[in-house]
Coordinates of C-alpha atoms in Angstrom, one line a residue:
Chain A
M1 CA 91.6 80.4 113.6
E2 CA 89.9 81.3 116.9
K3 CA 92.3 81.8 119.6
P4 CA 91.9 79.1 122.1
Y5 CA 92.8 80.4 125.3
V6 CA 91.4 83.3 127.6
I7 CA 93.1 84.7 131.0
G8 CA 91.0 85.3 134.1
I9 CA 92.5 87.7 136.8
D10 CA 90.5 87.6 140.3
I11 CA 91.4 90.5 142.3
G12 CA 91.0 90.0 146.0
G13 CA 92.1 92.5 149.0
T14 CA 94.8 90.0 149.8
N15 CA 95.8 88.3 146.6
T16 CA 95.5 88.5 142.8
V17 CA 95.3 85.0 141.4
F18 CA 95.3 84.7 137.4
G19 CA 95.2 81.8 135.0
V20 CA 95.1 80.5 131.6
V21 CA 91.9 78.8 130.5
D22 CA 90.5 76.9 127.8
A23 CA 87.1 76.7 126.2
R24 CA 85.8 73.9 128.5
G25 CA 87.2 75.7 131.8
T26 CA 90.2 73.9 132.6
I27 CA 92.8 76.4 133.9
L28 CA 95.9 75.3 132.1
H29 CA 98.5 77.5 133.7
S30 CA 98.2 79.9 136.9
G31 CA 99.9 82.2 139.3
S32 CA 99.5 84.7 141.8
I33 CA 100.9 88.0 143.5
K34 CA 100.0 90.2 146.7
T35 CA 97.4 92.8 145.9
G36 CA 97.3 94.9 149.2
T37 CA 101.1 95.5 149.7
H38 CA 101.3 97.9 146.6
E39 CA 100.3 101.4 147.4
D40 CA 101.1 102.6 144.0
V41 CA 98.9 100.7 141.4
N42 CA 101.7 101.4 138.7
D43 CA 104.0 99.1 140.7
Y44 CA 101.2 96.3 141.2
I45 CA 100.6 96.6 137.4
T46 CA 103.9 95.8 136.5
L47 CA 104.1 92.8 138.7
L48 CA 101.0 91.7 137.5
A49 CA 101.9 92.0 133.9
N50 CA 105.1 90.1 134.4
G51 CA 103.1 87.4 136.0
L52 CA 100.7 87.3 133.1
K53 CA 103.5 87.2 130.7
E54 CA 104.9 84.1 132.2
V55 CA 101.6 82.3 131.8
I56 CA 101.3 83.6 128.3
E57 CA 104.3 82.2 127.4
Q58 CA 103.4 78.8 128.9
A59 CA 100.3 79.1 126.9
G60 CA 102.2 79.7 123.4
G61 CA 102.3 83.5 123.5
P62 CA 100.0 86.4 123.2
G63 CA 98.6 85.1 119.8
N64 CA 96.9 82.4 121.6
I65 CA 94.8 84.6 123.9
K66 CA 91.7 86.0 122.9
G67 CA 91.1 88.3 125.9
I68 CA 91.5 88.9 129.5
G69 CA 88.7 89.1 131.9
V70 CA 89.0 90.6 135.2
G71 CA 86.7 90.2 138.6
A72 CA 87.3 92.8 141.0
P73 CA 85.3 94.3 143.9
N74 CA 83.6 97.4 142.6
G75 CA 84.7 96.7 139.0
N76 CA 82.4 98.8 136.5
Y77 CA 82.0 96.9 133.4
F78 CA 81.2 100.0 131.3
N79 CA 84.5 101.9 131.8
G80 CA 86.8 99.4 132.8
C81 CA 87.6 100.9 136.1
I82 CA 87.6 100.3 139.9
E83 CA 85.8 102.8 141.5
F84 CA 86.2 103.4 145.2
A85 CA 86.9 99.9 146.4
P86 CA 86.7 99.9 150.1
N87 CA 88.9 96.9 150.6
L88 CA 91.9 97.5 147.9
P89 CA 94.7 99.9 148.6
W90 CA 94.0 102.6 145.3
K91 CA 91.8 105.4 146.1
G92 CA 89.2 106.7 143.8
K93 CA 88.7 105.6 139.9
I94 CA 91.5 103.5 138.7
P95 CA 91.4 102.6 134.9
L96 CA 92.4 99.1 135.5
A97 CA 91.4 97.0 132.3
Q98 CA 93.3 99.9 130.3
L99 CA 96.3 99.7 132.6
I100 CA 96.6 96.0 132.4
S101 CA 96.2 95.9 128.4
D102 CA 98.8 98.4 127.7
K103 CA 101.6 96.4 129.6
T104 CA 100.2 92.9 128.5
Y105 CA 100.7 93.2 124.6
N106 CA 97.5 95.0 124.3
I107 CA 95.4 92.2 124.7
P108 CA 91.9 93.4 125.0
V109 CA 90.8 93.4 128.8
S110 CA 87.1 93.5 130.2
L111 CA 86.2 94.0 133.8
T112 CA 83.4 93.5 136.0
N113 CA 82.8 92.9 139.8
D114 CA 83.5 89.2 141.3
A115 CA 79.6 88.3 141.6
N116 CA 78.9 89.2 138.1
A117 CA 82.2 87.5 136.8
A118 CA 80.8 84.3 138.7
A119 CA 77.4 84.6 136.9
I120 CA 79.3 84.7 133.7
G121 CA 81.4 82.0 134.8
E122 CA 78.7 79.8 135.7
M123 CA 76.9 80.3 132.4
T124 CA 80.2 79.4 130.4
Y125 CA 81.4 76.6 132.3
G126 CA 78.9 75.7 135.4
A127 CA 75.2 75.1 136.4
A128 CA 74.1 77.7 134.2
R129 CA 75.0 76.3 130.7
G130 CA 72.3 76.8 128.3
L131 CA 70.3 78.8 130.9
K132 CA 68.8 82.2 129.7
D133 CA 67.5 83.8 132.6
F134 CA 69.1 83.0 136.0
I135 CA 70.4 84.7 139.2
E136 CA 73.8 84.0 140.6
I137 CA 73.9 84.8 144.4
T138 CA 77.3 84.9 145.9
L139 CA 77.2 83.9 149.9
G140 CA 80.7 84.8 151.1
T141 CA 82.1 87.6 153.4
G142 CA 79.4 89.7 151.8
V143 CA 76.4 89.0 149.5
G144 CA 76.9 89.6 146.0
S145 CA 74.7 88.8 142.8
G146 CA 74.9 88.6 139.1
I147 CA 71.7 88.6 137.1
V148 CA 71.2 87.4 133.6
I149 CA 68.3 87.9 131.4
G150 CA 67.9 86.7 127.7
G151 CA 71.4 85.4 128.1
V152 CA 73.1 88.7 128.6
L153 CA 74.4 90.0 132.1
V154 CA 72.4 92.9 133.5
Y155 CA 74.6 96.0 134.1
G156 CA 72.3 98.7 134.0
H157 CA 72.4 102.2 133.0
D158 CA 75.7 102.7 135.1
G159 CA 77.5 99.5 135.2
F160 CA 76.4 98.7 138.8
A161 CA 73.2 96.7 138.6
G162 CA 72.9 93.4 140.7
E163 CA 73.4 94.4 144.0
L164 CA 71.2 92.3 145.6
G165 CA 73.1 92.0 148.7
H166 CA 71.8 95.3 149.7
V167 CA 68.1 95.2 149.0
I168 CA 66.5 95.9 152.3
M169 CA 65.1 93.1 154.1
R170 CA 64.5 94.0 157.7
Q171 CA 63.6 98.1 158.4
D172 CA 65.5 99.0 160.9
G173 CA 67.2 95.9 161.0
R174 CA 71.0 95.1 161.6
L175 CA 73.6 97.6 160.6
C176 CA 75.2 96.5 157.3
G177 CA 78.9 97.5 156.5
C178 CA 77.4 99.8 153.7
G179 CA 76.2 102.2 156.3
R180 CA 72.3 101.2 156.4
H181 CA 70.4 98.7 158.0
G182 CA 68.6 95.5 157.2
C183 CA 70.5 94.8 154.2
L184 CA 70.1 91.0 152.9
E185 CA 74.2 90.8 153.3
A186 CA 74.0 91.6 157.1
Y187 CA 72.0 88.0 157.7
A188 CA 72.6 85.7 154.6
S189 CA 76.8 86.5 154.5
A190 CA 79.1 84.0 156.5
T191 CA 79.5 87.2 158.9
G192 CA 75.7 87.5 159.1
V193 CA 75.5 83.8 160.3
A194 CA 78.3 84.3 163.0
R195 CA 76.5 87.3 163.9
T196 CA 73.0 85.6 164.0
A197 CA 74.9 82.9 166.3
R198 CA 76.2 85.4 168.7
E199 CA 72.6 86.7 168.8
V200 CA 71.0 83.5 169.3
L201 CA 73.6 82.3 172.3
T202 CA 72.8 85.9 174.1
N203 CA 69.3 85.6 173.9
R204 CA 68.5 81.9 174.7
T205 CA 69.5 79.9 177.4
E206 CA 69.3 76.3 175.5
K207 CA 72.6 74.1 176.0
S208 CA 74.6 74.5 172.6
L209 CA 78.0 73.1 171.5
L210 CA 78.6 76.6 170.3
R211 CA 78.9 77.9 173.9
D212 CA 82.3 76.1 174.2
L213 CA 83.6 79.0 171.9
N214 CA 84.5 82.2 172.2
P215 CA 81.5 84.1 170.6
E216 CA 83.4 86.8 169.0
L217 CA 85.3 84.1 167.2
I218 CA 82.5 81.9 165.8
T219 CA 82.4 81.6 162.4
S220 CA 79.6 79.9 159.9
K221 CA 81.9 76.9 159.8
D222 CA 81.4 76.5 163.7
V223 CA 77.9 76.7 163.1
Y224 CA 78.0 74.0 160.2
D225 CA 79.9 71.5 162.7
A226 CA 77.8 71.9 165.5
A227 CA 74.5 71.6 163.2
V228 CA 76.0 68.3 161.7
K229 CA 76.2 67.3 165.4
G230 CA 72.5 67.8 166.0
D231 CA 72.9 70.8 167.9
M232 CA 69.5 72.6 168.1
L233 CA 70.5 76.2 168.4
A234 CA 73.0 75.7 165.4
I235 CA 70.1 74.4 163.2
E236 CA 68.0 77.1 164.3
I237 CA 70.5 79.7 163.3
F238 CA 70.6 77.9 159.7
E239 CA 66.8 78.2 159.6
F240 CA 66.8 81.8 160.6
T241 CA 69.2 82.5 157.8
G242 CA 67.5 80.5 155.2
K243 CA 64.1 82.0 155.9
I244 CA 65.5 85.5 155.4
L245 CA 67.5 84.5 152.1
G246 CA 64.4 82.7 151.0
E247 CA 62.2 85.6 151.3
A248 CA 64.6 87.7 149.5
L249 CA 64.8 85.3 146.7
A250 CA 60.7 85.3 146.4
N251 CA 61.1 88.9 146.0
F252 CA 64.1 88.5 143.1
V253 CA 61.7 86.0 141.4
A254 CA 58.7 88.6 141.2
F255 CA 61.2 90.7 139.6
S256 CA 62.8 88.4 136.3
S257 CA 61.2 85.3 137.0
P258 CA 64.5 83.5 136.5
E259 CA 64.6 79.7 135.6
A260 CA 67.1 79.1 138.3
I261 CA 68.7 81.0 141.3
I262 CA 72.2 79.8 141.9
L263 CA 73.9 80.0 145.2
F264 CA 77.6 79.9 145.2
G265 CA 80.1 80.0 148.0
G266 CA 81.0 79.1 151.4
L267 CA 77.8 78.9 153.0
T268 CA 76.6 76.4 150.3
K269 CA 79.0 74.0 151.9
S270 CA 76.5 73.5 154.6
G271 CA 74.1 71.6 152.0
D272 CA 70.8 70.6 152.9
L273 CA 71.1 72.3 156.6
I274 CA 71.0 75.8 154.8
L275 CA 69.4 74.8 151.3
N276 CA 66.1 73.3 152.8
P277 CA 65.2 76.2 154.7
V278 CA 66.1 78.8 151.8
K279 CA 63.9 76.5 149.5
R280 CA 61.0 76.4 151.9
S281 CA 60.9 79.9 152.7
M282 CA 61.7 80.9 149.0
E283 CA 58.3 78.6 147.9
D284 CA 56.1 80.1 151.1
N285 CA 56.7 83.9 150.2
M286 CA 56.4 83.4 146.5
L287 CA 53.4 84.7 144.4
K288 CA 51.3 81.9 143.2
V289 CA 52.0 82.3 139.5
F290 CA 55.8 81.6 140.4
Q291 CA 55.5 78.7 142.8
G292 CA 57.4 75.5 141.9
K293 CA 58.7 77.0 138.8
T294 CA 62.2 78.4 139.8
K295 CA 64.9 75.8 140.3
L296 CA 67.4 76.5 143.2
L297 CA 70.8 75.4 142.4
V298 CA 74.3 75.1 143.8
S299 CA 77.2 76.5 141.9
Q300 CA 79.2 74.0 139.9
L301 CA 82.2 75.9 139.8
K302 CA 85.2 74.4 141.9
E303 CA 85.3 76.8 144.6
S304 CA 89.2 77.0 144.3
D305 CA 89.1 77.8 140.4
A306 CA 85.6 79.6 140.5
A307 CA 87.0 83.3 140.8
V308 CA 89.6 82.7 137.9
L309 CA 87.0 80.8 135.9
G310 CA 84.5 83.4 136.3
A311 CA 86.8 86.5 135.3
S312 CA 88.1 84.2 132.4
A313 CA 84.4 83.9 130.9
L314 CA 84.6 87.6 130.5
G315 CA 87.5 87.3 128.3
W316 CA 85.5 85.0 125.9
E317 CA 83.3 88.3 125.3
V318 CA 85.8 90.8 124.6
K319 CA 85.6 92.9 121.1
E320 CA 89.1 92.2 119.8
G321 CA 91.3 95.0 118.9
Chain B
M1 CA 55.8 100.3 102.4
E2 CA 55.7 100.0 106.0
K3 CA 52.3 99.8 107.1
P4 CA 51.4 103.0 109.0
Y5 CA 49.0 102.0 111.7
V6 CA 48.6 99.5 114.4
I7 CA 45.7 98.6 116.8
G8 CA 45.7 98.6 120.6
I9 CA 43.0 96.6 122.8
D10 CA 43.1 97.0 126.4
I11 CA 41.0 94.4 128.2
G12 CA 39.6 95.5 131.5
G13 CA 37.3 93.6 133.7
T14 CA 34.3 95.9 132.9
N15 CA 35.0 97.3 129.5
T16 CA 37.2 96.3 126.4
V17 CA 38.7 99.7 124.6
F18 CA 40.5 99.5 121.3
G19 CA 41.6 102.1 118.8
V20 CA 44.0 102.5 115.8
V21 CA 47.1 104.1 116.6
D22 CA 49.6 106.2 114.3
A23 CA 53.4 106.4 114.6
R24 CA 53.2 109.2 116.6
G25 CA 51.0 107.8 119.3
T26 CA 47.6 109.4 118.1
I27 CA 44.6 107.3 118.4
L28 CA 42.9 107.9 114.9
H29 CA 39.7 105.7 115.3
S30 CA 38.5 104.1 118.7
G31 CA 35.5 102.0 120.2
S32 CA 34.6 99.7 122.9
I33 CA 32.5 96.7 124.1
K34 CA 31.9 95.3 127.5
T35 CA 33.9 92.6 128.8
G36 CA 32.0 91.2 131.7
T37 CA 28.9 90.2 130.1
H38 CA 30.4 87.3 128.1
E39 CA 30.6 84.2 129.8
D40 CA 31.4 82.5 126.4
V41 CA 34.9 84.0 125.3
N42 CA 34.0 83.1 121.6
D43 CA 30.7 85.7 121.7
Y44 CA 33.1 88.2 123.3
I45 CA 35.8 87.5 120.4
T46 CA 33.1 87.5 117.7
L47 CA 31.7 91.1 119.2
L48 CA 35.2 92.6 119.5
A49 CA 36.5 91.5 116.2
N50 CA 33.1 93.2 114.7
G51 CA 34.2 96.4 116.3
L52 CA 37.9 96.0 115.1
K53 CA 36.7 95.7 111.7
E54 CA 34.9 98.9 112.0
V55 CA 37.9 101.1 112.8
I56 CA 40.1 99.0 110.4
E57 CA 37.7 100.1 107.7
Q58 CA 37.9 103.7 108.6
A59 CA 41.8 103.2 108.4
G60 CA 41.5 102.4 105.1
G61 CA 41.4 98.6 105.4
P62 CA 43.5 95.6 107.1
G63 CA 46.4 96.4 104.8
N64 CA 47.2 99.5 106.6
I65 CA 47.3 97.6 109.9
K66 CA 50.9 96.3 111.1
G67 CA 49.9 94.4 114.1
I68 CA 47.5 94.2 117.0
G69 CA 48.6 94.7 120.8
V70 CA 46.5 93.6 123.5
G71 CA 47.1 94.5 127.2
A72 CA 45.1 92.3 129.5
P73 CA 45.4 91.2 133.1
N74 CA 47.6 87.8 133.5
G75 CA 48.4 88.1 129.8
N76 CA 51.3 85.7 128.8
Y77 CA 53.5 87.1 126.0
F78 CA 55.1 84.1 125.0
N79 CA 51.8 82.0 124.3
G80 CA 49.5 84.7 123.9
C81 CA 47.0 83.4 126.5
I82 CA 45.2 84.8 129.4
E83 CA 46.1 82.6 132.0
F84 CA 43.6 82.3 135.4
A85 CA 42.7 85.9 135.3
P86 CA 40.7 86.4 138.6
N87 CA 38.5 89.7 137.1
L88 CA 37.8 88.2 133.8
P89 CA 34.6 86.4 133.0
W90 CA 36.6 83.3 131.6
K91 CA 38.2 80.6 133.2
G92 CA 41.6 78.8 132.7
K93 CA 44.0 79.4 129.9
I94 CA 42.5 81.4 126.9
P95 CA 44.4 81.6 123.6
L96 CA 43.2 85.3 123.4
A97 CA 45.8 86.6 120.7
Q98 CA 45.2 83.4 118.5
L99 CA 41.4 83.9 118.9
I100 CA 41.4 87.7 117.9
S101 CA 43.8 86.9 114.8
D102 CA 41.5 84.4 113.4
K103 CA 38.7 86.4 113.4
T104 CA 40.3 89.8 112.6
Y105 CA 42.0 89.2 108.7
N106 CA 45.0 87.0 110.6
I107 CA 46.7 90.2 111.6
P108 CA 49.5 89.2 113.8
V109 CA 48.5 89.6 117.4
S110 CA 50.6 90.0 120.3
L111 CA 49.7 90.2 123.8
T112 CA 51.0 91.0 127.5
N113 CA 49.8 92.3 130.7
D114 CA 48.7 95.5 131.2
A115 CA 51.5 97.1 133.1
N116 CA 54.2 95.7 130.6
A117 CA 52.0 97.4 127.8
A118 CA 52.4 100.6 129.8
A119 CA 56.1 100.3 129.6
I120 CA 56.3 99.7 126.2
G121 CA 53.8 102.6 125.5
E122 CA 56.1 104.8 127.8
M123 CA 58.7 103.6 125.8
T124 CA 57.2 104.3 122.5
Y125 CA 55.2 107.4 122.9
G126 CA 55.9 108.7 126.3
A127 CA 58.4 109.7 129.1
A128 CA 60.7 106.6 128.5
R129 CA 61.3 107.8 124.5
G130 CA 65.3 107.2 124.1
L131 CA 65.5 105.4 127.4
K132 CA 66.9 101.8 127.5
D133 CA 66.8 101.0 131.0
F134 CA 63.7 101.9 133.2
I135 CA 60.9 100.5 135.3
E136 CA 57.0 101.6 134.7
I137 CA 55.3 101.2 138.0
T138 CA 51.5 101.3 137.5
L139 CA 49.8 102.8 140.7
G140 CA 46.2 101.7 140.4
T141 CA 43.6 99.8 142.0
G142 CA 46.7 97.2 142.2
V143 CA 50.4 97.8 141.7
G144 CA 52.0 96.4 138.5
S145 CA 55.1 96.8 136.8
G146 CA 57.2 96.7 133.4
I147 CA 60.7 96.3 133.4
V148 CA 62.7 97.5 130.3
I149 CA 66.4 96.4 130.4
G150 CA 68.7 97.5 127.4
G151 CA 65.9 98.4 125.4
V152 CA 63.9 95.4 125.7
L153 CA 61.1 94.1 128.1
V154 CA 61.9 91.7 130.9
Y155 CA 59.4 88.6 130.4
G156 CA 61.4 86.0 132.2
H157 CA 61.6 82.6 131.7
D158 CA 57.8 82.0 131.6
G159 CA 56.6 85.2 130.5
F160 CA 55.4 86.6 134.2
A161 CA 58.5 88.8 135.3
G162 CA 57.7 92.1 137.0
E163 CA 55.1 91.6 139.2
L164 CA 56.8 94.1 141.7
G165 CA 53.4 95.0 143.2
H166 CA 54.0 91.8 144.9
V167 CA 57.4 92.1 146.6
I168 CA 56.8 91.8 150.2
M169 CA 57.7 95.0 152.1
R170 CA 56.5 94.0 155.7
Q171 CA 57.0 90.7 157.1
D172 CA 53.3 89.6 158.4
G173 CA 52.1 92.9 157.0
R174 CA 48.6 93.5 155.4
L175 CA 46.9 90.8 153.8
C176 CA 47.2 91.2 150.1
G177 CA 44.8 90.1 147.3
C178 CA 46.9 87.6 146.4
G179 CA 46.9 85.8 149.7
R180 CA 50.1 86.6 151.1
H181 CA 50.8 89.6 153.7
G182 CA 52.8 92.7 153.5
C183 CA 53.0 93.0 149.4
L184 CA 53.9 96.4 148.2
E185 CA 50.1 96.5 146.4
A186 CA 48.4 96.6 150.0
Y187 CA 50.1 99.6 150.7
A188 CA 50.9 101.8 147.5
S189 CA 47.8 101.1 145.5
A190 CA 44.7 103.4 145.5
T191 CA 42.8 100.9 147.9
G192 CA 46.1 100.9 150.0
V193 CA 46.1 104.1 150.5
A194 CA 42.5 104.0 151.5
R195 CA 43.0 101.1 153.8
T196 CA 45.9 103.4 155.2
A197 CA 43.4 106.1 156.0
R198 CA 41.2 103.9 157.6
E199 CA 43.9 103.0 159.8
V200 CA 45.0 106.2 160.8
L201 CA 41.5 107.5 161.6
T202 CA 41.0 104.6 164.0
N203 CA 44.4 104.8 165.5
R204 CA 44.7 108.4 166.0
T205 CA 42.6 111.2 167.7
E206 CA 43.4 114.4 165.6
K207 CA 40.8 116.3 163.8
S208 CA 40.7 115.7 160.2
L209 CA 38.2 116.4 157.1
L210 CA 38.3 112.6 156.4
R211 CA 36.6 112.0 159.7
D212 CA 33.2 113.5 157.8
L213 CA 33.2 111.0 155.4
N214 CA 32.1 107.2 155.9
P215 CA 34.9 105.5 156.4
E216 CA 34.2 102.3 154.4
L217 CA 33.9 104.5 151.3
I218 CA 37.0 106.9 151.8
T219 CA 39.1 106.9 148.4
S220 CA 42.7 108.1 147.6
K221 CA 41.3 110.9 145.8
D222 CA 39.4 112.0 149.4
V223 CA 42.8 111.8 150.8
Y224 CA 43.9 114.1 147.8
D225 CA 41.1 116.7 148.5
A226 CA 42.0 116.7 152.3
A227 CA 45.4 117.1 151.9
V228 CA 45.4 120.0 149.3
K229 CA 43.5 121.8 152.0
G230 CA 46.3 121.0 154.5
D231 CA 45.0 118.4 156.5
M232 CA 47.5 117.0 158.6
L233 CA 46.5 113.3 158.9
A234 CA 45.7 113.2 155.0
I235 CA 49.3 114.6 154.6
E236 CA 50.8 112.0 156.9
I237 CA 48.6 109.3 155.0
F238 CA 50.7 110.3 151.9
E239 CA 53.9 110.4 153.7
F240 CA 53.4 106.6 155.0
T241 CA 52.3 105.4 151.5
G242 CA 55.6 107.4 149.9
K243 CA 57.8 105.9 152.5
I244 CA 57.0 102.0 151.8
L245 CA 56.9 103.0 147.8
G246 CA 60.4 104.8 148.0
E247 CA 62.1 101.6 150.2
A248 CA 60.7 99.5 147.5
L249 CA 62.0 101.4 144.7
A250 CA 65.2 101.7 146.6
N251 CA 65.2 98.0 146.3
F252 CA 64.4 97.8 142.6
V253 CA 67.5 100.2 142.0
A254 CA 69.8 97.6 143.7
F255 CA 68.3 95.0 140.8
S256 CA 68.7 96.6 137.5
S257 CA 69.9 99.7 138.1
P258 CA 67.8 102.0 135.8
E259 CA 68.1 105.5 134.4
A260 CA 64.6 106.2 135.5
I261 CA 61.5 104.9 137.4
I262 CA 58.4 106.4 135.7
L263 CA 55.2 106.4 137.9
F264 CA 51.7 105.9 136.0
G265 CA 48.1 105.9 137.4
G266 CA 45.6 107.7 139.5
L267 CA 47.9 108.2 142.5
T268 CA 50.5 110.0 140.4
K269 CA 47.8 113.0 140.2
S270 CA 48.4 113.5 143.7
G271 CA 51.6 115.1 142.6
D272 CA 54.3 116.7 144.9
L273 CA 52.1 115.4 147.9
I274 CA 53.3 111.7 146.9
L275 CA 56.0 112.2 145.1
N276 CA 58.1 114.1 147.2
P277 CA 57.8 111.2 150.2
V278 CA 58.5 108.8 147.4
K279 CA 61.7 110.5 146.2
R280 CA 63.0 111.3 149.7
S281 CA 62.4 107.6 150.8
M282 CA 64.1 106.0 147.6
E283 CA 67.0 108.1 148.3
D284 CA 67.5 107.7 151.9
N285 CA 67.2 103.7 151.5
M286 CA 69.4 103.7 148.4
L287 CA 72.9 102.1 148.3
K288 CA 75.5 104.7 148.1
V289 CA 76.5 103.8 144.8
F290 CA 73.0 104.6 143.1
Q291 CA 72.2 107.6 145.0
G292 CA 71.0 110.8 142.8
K293 CA 71.5 108.7 139.7
T294 CA 68.1 107.4 139.2
K295 CA 65.3 109.8 138.1
L296 CA 61.8 109.5 139.3
L297 CA 59.4 110.6 136.6
V298 CA 55.7 110.5 135.6
S299 CA 54.0 109.0 132.9
Q300 CA 53.3 111.3 130.0
L301 CA 50.9 109.0 128.5
K302 CA 47.3 110.7 129.0
E303 CA 45.6 108.5 131.2
S304 CA 42.3 108.1 129.3
D305 CA 44.4 106.6 126.2
A306 CA 47.5 105.0 128.1
A307 CA 45.9 101.9 127.9
V308 CA 44.9 101.6 124.3
L309 CA 48.5 103.3 123.3
G310 CA 50.4 100.9 125.7
A311 CA 48.8 98.0 124.0
S312 CA 49.3 99.3 120.6
A313 CA 52.9 100.0 121.0
L314 CA 53.3 96.0 121.0
G315 CA 51.6 96.0 117.6
W316 CA 54.7 97.7 116.3
E317 CA 56.8 94.9 117.5
V318 CA 54.7 91.7 116.0
K319 CA 56.6 89.5 113.4
E320 CA 54.5 90.0 110.3
G321 CA 53.1 86.9 109.2

């Protein structure tokens, strides 16, 4: 009989969250541990394996678990390693998939980065069910992407394909965390929106609710709250963000001509305030042959569960040992 | 026994060229007809079919032909139609693959655009033999592309994926033939290079061999001839072209992380004059994780044969009826 469950593990800089998931995308049992406090990766793995064993027990034992999927920053699907992840405490190349499997009943473990995991999760449980060609764009602290072509996630020759947050949208534009200038991420991430807010408040003289806040502490949520109240500068900040993101999406369509682009993450909570400008800019910048054909959708993965669900979806794809 | 030959047909605005090709990429028998003089597509097809029958006869009859591949502007692989091709005499949607097959012993016919055909040709007979992940960029009058991921050409959900000549590289940049502004094609095509030459000659005062020519008639070949003689403005024109093309390639790598990017077409004859600036700019603009990993190669398809070879390669992939 087919094993009924998989496990998803989402490794973030602060917390590692995991859960047992069924075929319909319901998280049955879950747990979490701290990530950043374990300088030695072996201590971390021991603690993680103990947590996993607890939820596996609750799910009826290892015989019920088909596979374990891990979403982690800089995770390489091909070799199961985390490679030089700037926000994790372990340096160099860590064979994480192997380490986890060794301490968890040798259940097969598959690993990729968080945005790829989100795309697979979307295809398995979310807005991309039934789609063969789509691009998932994750709009969080950074901007990530997972590209699916013909029903298969694109990993590229080295496992690192789909870094669409780092296409350069503006020559000599904003400095990005990656050290280069003008990346999409420097504009369309939550921090990019906050940065646009500070620029607009400095360069313009109009009144704005945002002027009541400490500019250094403004968040994209603050911009949303102001925009909802009709604040013109806040609305303009979303327009600017949407314009650049839409330009980028039009270029992505010229690449793989997907049936849909699916936006995921905090920024999508701003709804039409951000979606309308994105959609307009995407269509305006699109080559004629593509116009009106690519749907712009919002993720259907519940955000609190999405990271674990996305990672878990990889668990269905493992080759059983 | 496996049928030993395929036929490639390259449909250009002026001429249609075709040939019988063996598995090693040798063109055994070939012919051509005019394209543009036949307003009625049925007249064109009749003439083409007669030409095909001649070469098929020379190759020992239809029993020796596995399939026919067609490379044509705006060719859609999924439905075998040419759709609204601006440089061909037939308007609207023409079911070309079906029309050809009907008049040519019902041999199965597969059709795609010329850049996709070039990519498949490269993979079958050229510099991409053995590669699973690469991007072919055709630098001619326009800029086209064929993207191969996991050994399979990317068609997208509608058959039109891989229009990388029309990613926008400069907001509000040069007007492109597609009606939008700042497309890669407006800079990196042969006509783009000529346009850069005219701009440079207008905006600058330095002496240049190019000043002896009628600016309206300057070609990329003229720029090459001047650059070879050490003409500084001509060299600068290639530097500028290479810079923008390299920026674009760096963005493409962030998408599919290919093992190689293969440049095809007239501009590559300028050799290191164009390749060095492209390579430098590509590496300079690349996200760190990709640096130094993607090879920049020049097509190994002989240019006079490349279009027919590329199209013929599709013939190996047809499902036999």
